[in-house]
PDB file of C-alpha atoms in Angstrom:
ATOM      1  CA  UNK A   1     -15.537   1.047  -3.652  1.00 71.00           C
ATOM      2  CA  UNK A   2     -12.944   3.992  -2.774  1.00 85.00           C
ATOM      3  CA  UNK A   3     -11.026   3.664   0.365  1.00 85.00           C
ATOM      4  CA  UNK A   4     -12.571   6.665   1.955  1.00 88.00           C
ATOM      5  CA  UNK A   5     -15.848   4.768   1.828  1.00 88.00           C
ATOM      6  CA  UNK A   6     -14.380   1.480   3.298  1.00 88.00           C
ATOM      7  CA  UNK A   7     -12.764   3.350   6.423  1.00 91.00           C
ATOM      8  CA  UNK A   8     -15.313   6.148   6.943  1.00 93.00           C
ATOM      9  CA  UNK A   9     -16.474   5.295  10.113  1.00 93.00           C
ATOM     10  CA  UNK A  10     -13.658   2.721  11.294  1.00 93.00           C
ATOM     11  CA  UNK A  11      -9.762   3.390  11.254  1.00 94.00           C
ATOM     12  CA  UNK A  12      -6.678   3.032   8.496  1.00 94.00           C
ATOM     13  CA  UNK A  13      -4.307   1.276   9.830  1.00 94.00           C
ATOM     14  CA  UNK A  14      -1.001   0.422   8.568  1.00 94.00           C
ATOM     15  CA  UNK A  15       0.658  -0.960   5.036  1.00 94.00           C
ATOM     16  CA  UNK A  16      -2.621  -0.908   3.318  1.00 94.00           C
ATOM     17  CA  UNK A  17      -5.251  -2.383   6.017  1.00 95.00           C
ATOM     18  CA  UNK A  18      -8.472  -0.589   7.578  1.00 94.00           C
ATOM     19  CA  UNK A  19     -10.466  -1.606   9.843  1.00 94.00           C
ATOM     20  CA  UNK A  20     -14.515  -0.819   8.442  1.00 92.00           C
ATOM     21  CA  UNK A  21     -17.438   0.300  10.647  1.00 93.00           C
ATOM     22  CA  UNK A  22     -18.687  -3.099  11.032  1.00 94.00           C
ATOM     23  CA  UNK A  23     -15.086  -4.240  12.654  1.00 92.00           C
ATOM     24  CA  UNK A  24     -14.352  -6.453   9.285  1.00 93.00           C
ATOM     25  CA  UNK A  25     -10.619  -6.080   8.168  1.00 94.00           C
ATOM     26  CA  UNK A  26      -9.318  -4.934   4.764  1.00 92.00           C
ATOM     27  CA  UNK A  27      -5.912  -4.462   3.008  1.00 93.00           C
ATOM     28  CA  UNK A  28      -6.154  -2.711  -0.377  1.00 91.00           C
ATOM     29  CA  UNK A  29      -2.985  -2.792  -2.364  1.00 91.00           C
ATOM     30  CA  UNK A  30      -1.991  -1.823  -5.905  1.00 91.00           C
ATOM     31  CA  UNK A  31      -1.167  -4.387  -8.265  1.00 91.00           C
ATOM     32  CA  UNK A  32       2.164  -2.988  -8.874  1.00 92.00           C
ATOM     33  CA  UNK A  33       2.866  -3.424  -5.912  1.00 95.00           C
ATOM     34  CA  UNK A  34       3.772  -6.980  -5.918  1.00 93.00           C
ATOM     35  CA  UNK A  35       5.963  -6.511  -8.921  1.00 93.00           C
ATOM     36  CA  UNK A  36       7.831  -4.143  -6.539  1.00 95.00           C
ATOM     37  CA  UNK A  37       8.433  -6.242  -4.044  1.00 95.00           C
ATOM     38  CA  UNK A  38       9.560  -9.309  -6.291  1.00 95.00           C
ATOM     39  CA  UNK A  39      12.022  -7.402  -7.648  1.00 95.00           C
ATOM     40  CA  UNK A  40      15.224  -9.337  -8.641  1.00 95.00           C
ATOM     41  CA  UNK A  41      17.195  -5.486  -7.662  1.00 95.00           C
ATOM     42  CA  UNK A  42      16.793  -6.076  -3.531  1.00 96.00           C
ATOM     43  CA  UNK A  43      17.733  -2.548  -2.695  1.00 95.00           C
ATOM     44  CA  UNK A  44      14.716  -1.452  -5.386  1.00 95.00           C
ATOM     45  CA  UNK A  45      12.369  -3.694  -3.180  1.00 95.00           C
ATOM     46  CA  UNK A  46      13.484  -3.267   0.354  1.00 96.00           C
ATOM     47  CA  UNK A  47      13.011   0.327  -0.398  1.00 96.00           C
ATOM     48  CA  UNK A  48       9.373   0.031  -1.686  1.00 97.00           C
ATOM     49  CA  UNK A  49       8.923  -2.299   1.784  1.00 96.00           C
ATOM     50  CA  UNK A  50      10.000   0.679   4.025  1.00 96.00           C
ATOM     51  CA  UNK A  51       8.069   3.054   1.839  1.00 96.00           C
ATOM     52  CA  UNK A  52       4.989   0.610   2.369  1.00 96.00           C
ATOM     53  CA  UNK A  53       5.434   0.385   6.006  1.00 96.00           C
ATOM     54  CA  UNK A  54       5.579   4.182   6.560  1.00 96.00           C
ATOM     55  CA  UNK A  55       2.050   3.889   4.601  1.00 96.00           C
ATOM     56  CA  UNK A  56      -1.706   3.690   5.626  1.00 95.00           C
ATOM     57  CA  UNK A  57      -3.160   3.786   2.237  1.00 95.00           C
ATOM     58  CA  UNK A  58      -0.936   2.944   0.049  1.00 95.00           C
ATOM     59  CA  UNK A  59       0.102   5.685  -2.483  1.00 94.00           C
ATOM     60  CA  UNK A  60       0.534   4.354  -5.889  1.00 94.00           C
ATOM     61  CA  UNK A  61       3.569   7.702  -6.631  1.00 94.00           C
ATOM     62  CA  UNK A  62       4.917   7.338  -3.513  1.00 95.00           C
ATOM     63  CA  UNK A  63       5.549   3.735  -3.735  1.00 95.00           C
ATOM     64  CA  UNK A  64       6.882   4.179  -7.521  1.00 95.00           C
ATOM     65  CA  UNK A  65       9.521   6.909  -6.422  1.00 95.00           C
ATOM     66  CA  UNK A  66      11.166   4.517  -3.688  1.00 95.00           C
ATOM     67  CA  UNK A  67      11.032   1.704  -6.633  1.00 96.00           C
ATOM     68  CA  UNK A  68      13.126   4.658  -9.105  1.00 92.00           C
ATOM     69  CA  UNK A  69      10.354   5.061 -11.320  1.00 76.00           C
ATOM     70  CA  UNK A  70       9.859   8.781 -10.819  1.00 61.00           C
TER      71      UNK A  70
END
């Protein structure tokens, strides 16, 4: 299921959660993103943290160009 069929009819809300029509809570994430964040480089993951933070749904580029992928 896409996200724009989870949240139609409910509300994104920050770092990957949504709230669905029926008031249940989600958070999808990317898997990559906990190889991010478990980086032994901290300034690689606290980068990918703020990038995640400034996120609703989480974009899969964006968070790779805070990593230094892109």
């Amino acid at each position: 299921m896409s996200w724009e069929k989870l949240v139609a009819g409910g509300e994104p809300q920050q770092c990957g959660w949504l709230g669905d029509k029926y008031g249940l809570a989600w958070q999808i994430i990317p898997t990559a993103l906990g190889e991010m964040l478990q980086d032994e480089d901290a300034e690689k993951s606290n980068r990918v943290m703020k990038a995640t933070l400034a996120m609703e749904k989480l974009d899969i580029c964006g968070l790779e160009r805070a990593y230094g992928r892109r």
